[in-house]
mmCIF file of C-alpha atoms and ligand atoms in Angstrom:
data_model
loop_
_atom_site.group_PDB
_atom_site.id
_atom_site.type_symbol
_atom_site.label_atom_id
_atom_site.label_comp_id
_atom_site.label_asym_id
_atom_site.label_seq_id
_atom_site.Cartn_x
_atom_site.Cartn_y
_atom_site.Cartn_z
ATOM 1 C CA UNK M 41 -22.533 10.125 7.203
ATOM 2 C CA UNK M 42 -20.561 9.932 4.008
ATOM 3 C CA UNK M 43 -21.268 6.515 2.124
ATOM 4 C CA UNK M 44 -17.271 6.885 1.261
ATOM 5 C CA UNK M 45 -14.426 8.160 2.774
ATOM 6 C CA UNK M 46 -12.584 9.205 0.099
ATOM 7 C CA UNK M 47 -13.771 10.000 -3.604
ATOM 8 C CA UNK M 48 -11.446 11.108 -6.639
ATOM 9 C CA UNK M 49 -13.428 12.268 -9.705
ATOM 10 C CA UNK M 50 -12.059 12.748 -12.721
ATOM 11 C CA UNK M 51 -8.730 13.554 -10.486
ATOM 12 C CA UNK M 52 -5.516 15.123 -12.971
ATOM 13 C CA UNK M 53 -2.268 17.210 -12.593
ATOM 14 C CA UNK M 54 0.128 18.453 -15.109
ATOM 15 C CA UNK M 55 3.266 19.248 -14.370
ATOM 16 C CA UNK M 56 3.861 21.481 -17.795
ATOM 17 C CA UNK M 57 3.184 19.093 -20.639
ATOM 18 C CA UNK M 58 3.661 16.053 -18.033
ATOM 19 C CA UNK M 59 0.297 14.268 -17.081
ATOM 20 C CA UNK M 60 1.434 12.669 -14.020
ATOM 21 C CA UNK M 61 -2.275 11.628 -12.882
ATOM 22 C CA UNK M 62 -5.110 11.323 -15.894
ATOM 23 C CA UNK M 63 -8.636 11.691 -15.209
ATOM 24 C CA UNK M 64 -8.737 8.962 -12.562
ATOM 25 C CA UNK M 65 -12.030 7.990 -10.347
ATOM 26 C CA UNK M 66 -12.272 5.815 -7.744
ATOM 27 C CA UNK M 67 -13.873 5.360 -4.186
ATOM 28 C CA UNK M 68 -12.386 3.964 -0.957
ATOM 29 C CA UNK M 69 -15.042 2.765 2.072
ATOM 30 C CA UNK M 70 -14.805 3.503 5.227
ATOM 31 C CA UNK M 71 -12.743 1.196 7.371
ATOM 32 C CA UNK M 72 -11.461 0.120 3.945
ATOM 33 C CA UNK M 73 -7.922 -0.497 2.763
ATOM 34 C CA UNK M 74 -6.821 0.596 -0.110
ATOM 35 C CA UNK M 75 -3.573 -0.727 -2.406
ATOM 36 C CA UNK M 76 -2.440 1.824 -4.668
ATOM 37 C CA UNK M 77 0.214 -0.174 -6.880
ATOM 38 C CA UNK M 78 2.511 1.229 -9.948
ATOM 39 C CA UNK M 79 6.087 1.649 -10.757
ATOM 40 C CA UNK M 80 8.235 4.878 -10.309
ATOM 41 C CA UNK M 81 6.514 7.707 -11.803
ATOM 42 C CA UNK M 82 3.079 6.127 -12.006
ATOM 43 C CA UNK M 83 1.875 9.077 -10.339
ATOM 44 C CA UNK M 84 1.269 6.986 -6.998
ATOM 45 C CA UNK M 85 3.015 10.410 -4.941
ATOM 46 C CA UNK M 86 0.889 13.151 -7.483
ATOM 47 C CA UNK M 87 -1.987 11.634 -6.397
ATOM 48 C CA UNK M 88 -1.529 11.465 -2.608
ATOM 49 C CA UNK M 89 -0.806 15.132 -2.267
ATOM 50 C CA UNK M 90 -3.753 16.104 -4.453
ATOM 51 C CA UNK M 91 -6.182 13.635 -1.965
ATOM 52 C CA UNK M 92 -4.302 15.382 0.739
ATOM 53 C CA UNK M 93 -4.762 18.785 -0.007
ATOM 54 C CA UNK M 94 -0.675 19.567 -0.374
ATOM 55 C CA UNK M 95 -1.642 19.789 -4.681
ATOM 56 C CA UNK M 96 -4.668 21.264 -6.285
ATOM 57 C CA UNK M 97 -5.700 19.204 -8.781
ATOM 58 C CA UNK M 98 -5.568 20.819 -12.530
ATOM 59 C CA UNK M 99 -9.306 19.179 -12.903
ATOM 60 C CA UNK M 100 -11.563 16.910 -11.187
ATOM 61 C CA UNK M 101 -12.095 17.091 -7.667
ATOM 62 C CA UNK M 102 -11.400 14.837 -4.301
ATOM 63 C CA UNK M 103 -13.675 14.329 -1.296
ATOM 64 C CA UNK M 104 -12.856 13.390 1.820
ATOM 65 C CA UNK M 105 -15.470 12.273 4.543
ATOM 66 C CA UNK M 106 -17.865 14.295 2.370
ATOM 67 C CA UNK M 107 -15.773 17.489 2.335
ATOM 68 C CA UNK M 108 -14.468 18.971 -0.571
ATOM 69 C CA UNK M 109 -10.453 19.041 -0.087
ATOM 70 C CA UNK M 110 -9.677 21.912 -1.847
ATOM 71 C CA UNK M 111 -12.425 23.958 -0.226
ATOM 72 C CA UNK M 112 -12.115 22.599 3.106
ATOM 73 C CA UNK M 113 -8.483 21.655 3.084
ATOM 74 C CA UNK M 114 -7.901 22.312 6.692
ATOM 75 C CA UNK M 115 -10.996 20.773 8.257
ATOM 76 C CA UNK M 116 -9.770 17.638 5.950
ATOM 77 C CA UNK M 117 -6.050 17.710 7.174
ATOM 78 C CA UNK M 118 -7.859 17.618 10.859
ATOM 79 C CA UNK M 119 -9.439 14.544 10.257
ATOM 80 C CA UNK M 120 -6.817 12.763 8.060
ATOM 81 C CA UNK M 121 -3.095 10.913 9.032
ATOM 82 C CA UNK M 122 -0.356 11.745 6.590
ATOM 83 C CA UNK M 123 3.019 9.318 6.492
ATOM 84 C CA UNK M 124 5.280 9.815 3.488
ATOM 85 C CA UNK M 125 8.748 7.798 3.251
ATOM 86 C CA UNK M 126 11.204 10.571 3.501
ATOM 87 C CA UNK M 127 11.164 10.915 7.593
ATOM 88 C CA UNK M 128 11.225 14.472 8.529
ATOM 89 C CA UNK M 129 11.674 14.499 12.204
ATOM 90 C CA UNK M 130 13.308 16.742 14.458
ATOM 91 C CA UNK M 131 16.419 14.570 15.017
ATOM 92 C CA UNK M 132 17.832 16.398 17.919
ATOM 93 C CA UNK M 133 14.529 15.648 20.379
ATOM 94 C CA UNK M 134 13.484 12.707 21.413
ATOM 95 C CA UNK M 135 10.812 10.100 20.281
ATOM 96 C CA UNK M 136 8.525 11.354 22.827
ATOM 97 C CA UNK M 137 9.233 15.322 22.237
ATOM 98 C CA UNK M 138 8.345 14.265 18.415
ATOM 99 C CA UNK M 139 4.914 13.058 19.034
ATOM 100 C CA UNK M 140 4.252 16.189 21.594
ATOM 101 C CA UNK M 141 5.384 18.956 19.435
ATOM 102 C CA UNK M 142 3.177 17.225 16.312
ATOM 103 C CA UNK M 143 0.169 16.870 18.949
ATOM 104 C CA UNK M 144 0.541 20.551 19.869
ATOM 105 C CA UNK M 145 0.652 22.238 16.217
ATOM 106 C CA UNK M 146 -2.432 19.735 15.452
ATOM 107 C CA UNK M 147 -3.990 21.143 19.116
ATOM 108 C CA UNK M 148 -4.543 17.196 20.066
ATOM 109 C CA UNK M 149 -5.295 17.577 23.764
ATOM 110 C CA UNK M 150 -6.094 13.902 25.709
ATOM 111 C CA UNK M 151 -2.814 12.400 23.995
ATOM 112 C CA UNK M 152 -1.339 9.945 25.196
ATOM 113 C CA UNK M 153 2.389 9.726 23.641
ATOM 114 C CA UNK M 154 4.085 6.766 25.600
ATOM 115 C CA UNK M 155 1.283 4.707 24.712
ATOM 116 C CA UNK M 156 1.428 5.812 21.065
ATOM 117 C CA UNK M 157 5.039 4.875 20.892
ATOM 118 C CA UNK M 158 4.202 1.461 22.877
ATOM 119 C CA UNK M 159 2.075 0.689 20.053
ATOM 120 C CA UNK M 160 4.620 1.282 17.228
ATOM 121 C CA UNK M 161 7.263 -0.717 19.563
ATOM 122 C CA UNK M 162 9.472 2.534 20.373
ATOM 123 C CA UNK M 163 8.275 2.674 24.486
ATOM 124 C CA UNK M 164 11.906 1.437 25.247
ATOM 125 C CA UNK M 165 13.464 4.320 23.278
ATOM 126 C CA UNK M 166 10.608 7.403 23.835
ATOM 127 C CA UNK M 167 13.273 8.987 25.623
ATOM 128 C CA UNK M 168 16.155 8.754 22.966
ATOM 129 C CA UNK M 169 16.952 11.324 20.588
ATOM 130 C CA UNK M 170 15.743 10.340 16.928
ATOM 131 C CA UNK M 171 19.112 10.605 15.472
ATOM 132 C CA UNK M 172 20.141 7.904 17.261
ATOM 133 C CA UNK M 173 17.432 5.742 15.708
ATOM 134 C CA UNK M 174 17.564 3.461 13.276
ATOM 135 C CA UNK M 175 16.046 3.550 9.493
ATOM 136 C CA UNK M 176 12.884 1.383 10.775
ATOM 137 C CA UNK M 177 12.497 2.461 13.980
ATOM 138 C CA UNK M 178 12.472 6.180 12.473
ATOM 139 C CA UNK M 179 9.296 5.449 10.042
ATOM 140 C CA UNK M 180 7.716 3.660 12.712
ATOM 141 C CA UNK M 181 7.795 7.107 14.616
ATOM 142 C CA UNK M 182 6.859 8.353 11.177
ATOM 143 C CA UNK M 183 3.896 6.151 11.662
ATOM 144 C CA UNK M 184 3.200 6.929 14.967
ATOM 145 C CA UNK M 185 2.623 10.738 14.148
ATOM 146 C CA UNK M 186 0.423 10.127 11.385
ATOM 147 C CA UNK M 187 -1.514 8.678 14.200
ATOM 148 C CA UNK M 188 -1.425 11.827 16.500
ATOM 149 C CA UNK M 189 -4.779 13.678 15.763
ATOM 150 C CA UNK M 190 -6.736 9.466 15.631
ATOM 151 C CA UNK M 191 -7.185 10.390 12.561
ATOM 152 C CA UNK M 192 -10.245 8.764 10.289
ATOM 153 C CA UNK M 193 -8.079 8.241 7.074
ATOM 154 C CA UNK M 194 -4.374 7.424 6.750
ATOM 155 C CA UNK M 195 -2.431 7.972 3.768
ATOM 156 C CA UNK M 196 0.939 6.205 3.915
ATOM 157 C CA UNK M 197 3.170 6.099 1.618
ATOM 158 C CA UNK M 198 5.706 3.198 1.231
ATOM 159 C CA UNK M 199 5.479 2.437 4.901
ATOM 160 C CA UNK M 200 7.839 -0.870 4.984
ATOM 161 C CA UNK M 201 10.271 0.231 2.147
ATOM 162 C CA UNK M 202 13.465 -0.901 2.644
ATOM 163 C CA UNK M 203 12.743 -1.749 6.385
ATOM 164 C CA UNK M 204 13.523 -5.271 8.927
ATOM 165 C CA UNK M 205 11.485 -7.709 8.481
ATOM 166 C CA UNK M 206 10.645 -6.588 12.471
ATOM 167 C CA UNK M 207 10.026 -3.073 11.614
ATOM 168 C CA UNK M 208 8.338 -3.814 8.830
ATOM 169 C CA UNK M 209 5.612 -6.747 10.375
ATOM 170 C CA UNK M 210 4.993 -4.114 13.067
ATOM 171 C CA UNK M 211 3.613 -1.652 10.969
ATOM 172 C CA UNK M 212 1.605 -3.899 9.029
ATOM 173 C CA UNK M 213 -0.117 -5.309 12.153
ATOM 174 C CA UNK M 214 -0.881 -1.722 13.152
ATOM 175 C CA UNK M 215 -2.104 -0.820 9.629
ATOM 176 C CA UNK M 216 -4.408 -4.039 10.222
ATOM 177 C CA UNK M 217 -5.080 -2.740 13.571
ATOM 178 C CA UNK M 218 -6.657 0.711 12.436
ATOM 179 C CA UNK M 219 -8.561 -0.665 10.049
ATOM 180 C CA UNK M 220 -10.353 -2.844 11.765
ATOM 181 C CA UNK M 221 -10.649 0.241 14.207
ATOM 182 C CA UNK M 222 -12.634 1.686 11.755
ATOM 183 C CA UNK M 223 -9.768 3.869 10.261
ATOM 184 C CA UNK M 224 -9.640 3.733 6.285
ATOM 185 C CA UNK M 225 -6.291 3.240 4.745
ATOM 186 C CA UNK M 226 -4.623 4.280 1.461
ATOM 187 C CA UNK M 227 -1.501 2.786 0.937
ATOM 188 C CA UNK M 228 0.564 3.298 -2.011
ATOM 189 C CA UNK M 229 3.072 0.580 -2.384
ATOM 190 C CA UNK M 230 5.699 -1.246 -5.185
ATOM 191 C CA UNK M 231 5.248 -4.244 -2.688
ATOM 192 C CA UNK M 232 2.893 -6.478 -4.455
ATOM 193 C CA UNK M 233 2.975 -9.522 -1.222
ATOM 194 C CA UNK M 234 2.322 -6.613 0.883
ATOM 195 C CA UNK M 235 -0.342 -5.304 -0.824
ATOM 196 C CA UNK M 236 -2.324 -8.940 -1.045
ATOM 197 C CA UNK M 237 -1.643 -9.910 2.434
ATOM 198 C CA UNK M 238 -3.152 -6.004 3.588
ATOM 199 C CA UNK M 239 -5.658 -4.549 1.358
ATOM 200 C CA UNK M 240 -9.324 -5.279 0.866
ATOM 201 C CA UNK M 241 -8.666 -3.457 -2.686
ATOM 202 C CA UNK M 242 -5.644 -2.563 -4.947
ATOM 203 C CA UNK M 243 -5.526 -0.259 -7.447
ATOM 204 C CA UNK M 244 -2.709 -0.531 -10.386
ATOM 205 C CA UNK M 245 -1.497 2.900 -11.566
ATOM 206 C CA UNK M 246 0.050 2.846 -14.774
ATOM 207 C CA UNK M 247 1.214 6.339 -16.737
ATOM 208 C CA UNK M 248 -1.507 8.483 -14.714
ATOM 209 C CA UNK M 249 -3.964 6.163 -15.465
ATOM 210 C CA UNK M 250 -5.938 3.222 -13.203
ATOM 211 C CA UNK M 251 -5.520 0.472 -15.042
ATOM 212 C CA UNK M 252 -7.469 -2.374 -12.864
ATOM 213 C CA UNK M 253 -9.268 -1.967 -9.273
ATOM 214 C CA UNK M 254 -10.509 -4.417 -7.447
ATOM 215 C CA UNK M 255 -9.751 -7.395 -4.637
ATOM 216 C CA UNK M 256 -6.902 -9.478 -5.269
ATOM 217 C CA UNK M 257 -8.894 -12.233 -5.175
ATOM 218 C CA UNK M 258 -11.177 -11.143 -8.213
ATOM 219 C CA UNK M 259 -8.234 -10.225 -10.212
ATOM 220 C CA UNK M 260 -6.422 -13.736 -9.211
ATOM 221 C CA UNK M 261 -9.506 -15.599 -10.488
ATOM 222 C CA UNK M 262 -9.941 -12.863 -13.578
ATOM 223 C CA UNK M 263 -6.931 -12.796 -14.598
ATOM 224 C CA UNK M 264 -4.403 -15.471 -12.792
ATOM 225 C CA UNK M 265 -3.646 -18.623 -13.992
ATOM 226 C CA UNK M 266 -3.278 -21.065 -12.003
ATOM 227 C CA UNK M 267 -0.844 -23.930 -12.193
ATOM 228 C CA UNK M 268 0.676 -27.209 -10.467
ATOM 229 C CA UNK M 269 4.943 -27.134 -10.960
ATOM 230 C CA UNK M 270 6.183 -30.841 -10.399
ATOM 231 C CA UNK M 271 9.680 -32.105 -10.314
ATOM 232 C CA UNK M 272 9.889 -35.875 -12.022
ATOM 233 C CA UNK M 273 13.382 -37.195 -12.015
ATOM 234 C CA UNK M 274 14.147 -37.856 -16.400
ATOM 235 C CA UNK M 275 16.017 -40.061 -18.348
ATOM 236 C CA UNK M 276 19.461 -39.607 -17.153
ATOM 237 C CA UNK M 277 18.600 -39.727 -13.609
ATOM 238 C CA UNK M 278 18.434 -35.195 -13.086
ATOM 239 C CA UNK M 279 15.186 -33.512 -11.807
ATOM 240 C CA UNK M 280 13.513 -31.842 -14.453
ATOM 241 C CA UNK M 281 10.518 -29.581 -14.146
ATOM 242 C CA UNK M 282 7.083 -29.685 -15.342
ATOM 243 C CA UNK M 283 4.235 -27.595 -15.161
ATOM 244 C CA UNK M 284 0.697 -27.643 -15.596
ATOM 245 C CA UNK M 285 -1.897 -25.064 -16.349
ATOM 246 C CA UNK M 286 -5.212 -25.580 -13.733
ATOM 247 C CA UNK M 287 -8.649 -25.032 -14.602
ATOM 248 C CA UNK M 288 -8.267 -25.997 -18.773
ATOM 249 C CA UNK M 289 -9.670 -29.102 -20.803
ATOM 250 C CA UNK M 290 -6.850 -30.678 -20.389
ATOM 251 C CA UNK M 291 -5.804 -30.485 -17.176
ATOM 252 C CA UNK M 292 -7.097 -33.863 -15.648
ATOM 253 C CA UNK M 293 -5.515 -35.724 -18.129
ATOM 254 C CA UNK M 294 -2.227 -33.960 -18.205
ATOM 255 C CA UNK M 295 -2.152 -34.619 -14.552
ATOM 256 C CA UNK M 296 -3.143 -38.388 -14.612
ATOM 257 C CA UNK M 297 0.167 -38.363 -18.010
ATOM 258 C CA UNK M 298 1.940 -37.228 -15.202
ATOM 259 C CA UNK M 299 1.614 -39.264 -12.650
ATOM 260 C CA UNK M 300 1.510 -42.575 -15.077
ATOM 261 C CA UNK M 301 3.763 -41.922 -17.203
ATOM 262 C CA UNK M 302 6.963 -39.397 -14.749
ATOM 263 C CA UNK M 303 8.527 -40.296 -11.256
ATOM 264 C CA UNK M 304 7.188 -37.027 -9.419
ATOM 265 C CA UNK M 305 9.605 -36.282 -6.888
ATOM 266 C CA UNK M 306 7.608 -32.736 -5.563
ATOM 267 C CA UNK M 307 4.487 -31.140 -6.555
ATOM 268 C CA UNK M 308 2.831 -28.148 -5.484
ATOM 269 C CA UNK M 309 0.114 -25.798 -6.574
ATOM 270 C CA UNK M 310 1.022 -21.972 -7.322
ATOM 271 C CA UNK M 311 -1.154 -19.258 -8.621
ATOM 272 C CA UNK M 312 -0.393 -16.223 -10.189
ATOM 273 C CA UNK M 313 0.831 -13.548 -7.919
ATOM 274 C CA UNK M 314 -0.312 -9.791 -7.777
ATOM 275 C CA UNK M 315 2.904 -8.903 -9.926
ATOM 276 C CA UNK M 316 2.278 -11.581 -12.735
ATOM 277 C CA UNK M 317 -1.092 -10.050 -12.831
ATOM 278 C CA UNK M 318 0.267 -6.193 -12.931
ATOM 279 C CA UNK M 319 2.895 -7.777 -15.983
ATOM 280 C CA UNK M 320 -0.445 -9.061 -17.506
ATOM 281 C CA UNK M 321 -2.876 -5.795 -17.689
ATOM 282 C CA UNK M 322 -0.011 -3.082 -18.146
ATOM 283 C CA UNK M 323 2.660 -4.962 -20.292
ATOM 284 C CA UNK M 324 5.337 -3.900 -17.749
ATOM 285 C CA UNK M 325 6.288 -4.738 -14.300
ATOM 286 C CA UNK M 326 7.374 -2.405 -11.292
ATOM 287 C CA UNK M 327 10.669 -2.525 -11.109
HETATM 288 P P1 ATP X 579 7.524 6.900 -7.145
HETATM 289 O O1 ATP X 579 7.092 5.506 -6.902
HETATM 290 O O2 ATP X 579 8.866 6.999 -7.781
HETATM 291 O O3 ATP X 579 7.382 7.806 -5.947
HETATM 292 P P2 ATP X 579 5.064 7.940 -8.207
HETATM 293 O O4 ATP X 579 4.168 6.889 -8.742
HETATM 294 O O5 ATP X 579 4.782 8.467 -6.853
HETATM 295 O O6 ATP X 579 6.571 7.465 -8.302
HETATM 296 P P3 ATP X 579 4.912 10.692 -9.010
HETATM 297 O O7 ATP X 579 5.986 11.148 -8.067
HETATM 298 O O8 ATP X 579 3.510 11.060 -8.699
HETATM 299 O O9 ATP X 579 5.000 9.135 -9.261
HETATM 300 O O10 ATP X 579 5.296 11.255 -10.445
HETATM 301 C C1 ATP X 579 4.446 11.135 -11.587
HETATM 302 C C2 ATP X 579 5.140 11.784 -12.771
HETATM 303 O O11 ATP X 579 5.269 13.178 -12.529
HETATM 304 C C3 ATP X 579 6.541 11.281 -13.031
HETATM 305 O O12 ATP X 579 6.750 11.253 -14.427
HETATM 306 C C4 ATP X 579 7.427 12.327 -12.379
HETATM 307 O O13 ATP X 579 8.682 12.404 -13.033
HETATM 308 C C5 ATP X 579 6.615 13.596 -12.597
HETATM 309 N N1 ATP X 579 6.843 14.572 -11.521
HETATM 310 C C6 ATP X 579 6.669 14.371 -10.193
HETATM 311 N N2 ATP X 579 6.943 15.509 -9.510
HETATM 312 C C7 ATP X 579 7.294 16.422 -10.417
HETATM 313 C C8 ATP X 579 7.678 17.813 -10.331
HETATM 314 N N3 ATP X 579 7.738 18.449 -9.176
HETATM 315 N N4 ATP X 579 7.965 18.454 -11.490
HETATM 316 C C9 ATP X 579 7.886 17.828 -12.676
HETATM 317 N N5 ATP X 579 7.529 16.529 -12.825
HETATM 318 C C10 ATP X 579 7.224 15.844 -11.717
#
């Protein structure tokens, strides 16, 4: 048994001049789920098809479940799930006909599609055509047949862009649901509340590069500060807002000022999200 399911090493591709993805390593575990966060361009997309086998990489090399993907490209597709955010589904079938005709080129025999599309919440509309679906009910099908072959990783890309909230907390409970199945995850993703409620890891892609990987609670304590926001009502009567850095010299006395000295009408604690922390190491955001 591999120790990990997937390993990049040294993974790059050029388009021309372009280096979309720069001599990155990493390692996902098994049953893991992994965050892969950067803006447009990062080379989030690059990546995916070179782990994937779609993209040779220029250099470097990935392995999945021990097997070299550009050697063994098809035994890897066998084992591996593949959901990417444009939907390309027959439109004139139906939901069911979908999941058949993907089982069949795959050669998936014991398949069972109705419970498939149960599982993704589509067993009400298996019978539909897909054109009359809507956006989120079409990438949870999307979903669904990356989930065809039971495959041992899943790649998904953007899964919940743009979706219902509905949609979108369905396929996060099934994400949840494979892993803990067993099933390792890669998920690229702009959404940063996503990626800390999901992922045992993220990874920030910046420029081609990895800038930071790890959980998000090592880089909240690394690199988040944390802070209580209070509203105290001033002079003339108006709320106004303070705020107070945790975990500093000062902060025991700036909270007892506070208190003593301010009417605090609210007061919570906040600490720095996932994107505050991406602004932070790579001196942009996503957007
Ligand atoms: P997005 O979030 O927009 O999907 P991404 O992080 O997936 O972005 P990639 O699609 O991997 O980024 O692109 C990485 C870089 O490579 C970008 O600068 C992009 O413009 C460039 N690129 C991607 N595909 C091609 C291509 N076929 N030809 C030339 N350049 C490309």
């Amino acid at each position: 048994m591999p120790n990990h399911a997937i390993t990049a090493e040294n993974l790059t591709y050029r388009y021309g001049d372009l280096l979309a993805v720069d001599h990155i390593n990493f390692d996902v575990a098994e049953g893991e789920i992994l965050g892969f966060l950067g803006p447009n361009g990062a080379g989030k997309t690059t990546t995916v098809k070179m782990l994937t086998g779609q993209m040779r990489p220029k250099e470097g090399k990935a392995t999945l479940l021990g097997m070299d993907v550009t050697t063994q490209t098809e035994k890897v597709q066998a084992q591996i799930g593949v959901c990417f955010e444009i939907a390309n589904l027959y439109e004139q079938m139906t939901g069911l006909e979908n999941l058949k005709l993907f089982a069949q080129l795959f050669s998936v025999k014991n398949f069972d599609a109705r419970a498939l599309l149960d599982r993704v919440g589509l067993g009400e509309r298996g019978k539909d055509r897909v054109e009359g679906y809507s956006k989120g009910m079409k990438q949870r099908l999307m979903v669904a047949r990356a989930l065809v072959n039971q495959p041992r990783i899943l790649f998904l890309d953007e899964p919940t862009e743009g979706l219902d909230p509905v949609s979108a907390e369905s396929i996060r409970n099934l994400i949840l649901d494979e892993a803990k199945r067993g099933v390792t995850i890669f998920l690229t993703t702009h959404d940063m509340l996503e990626a800390d409620k999901l992922c045992d890891r993220v990874a920030f892609i910046d420029r081609g590069k990895i800038a930071v990987l790890d959980t998000p609670h090592n880089l909240k304590q690394q690199y988040g500060k944390r802070r209580v926001k209070a509203q105290v009502t001033g002079h003339d009567g108006k709320l106004e807002n303070r705020e107070i850095r945790l975990d500093t010299d000062a902060t025991a006395t700036d909270l007892q000022k506070l208190f003593s000295a301010e009417k605090v009408i609210t007061i919570h604690s906040e600490e720095a999200s996932l994107e505050d922390i991406f602004i932070q190491i790579t001196g942009r955001g996503l957007a």
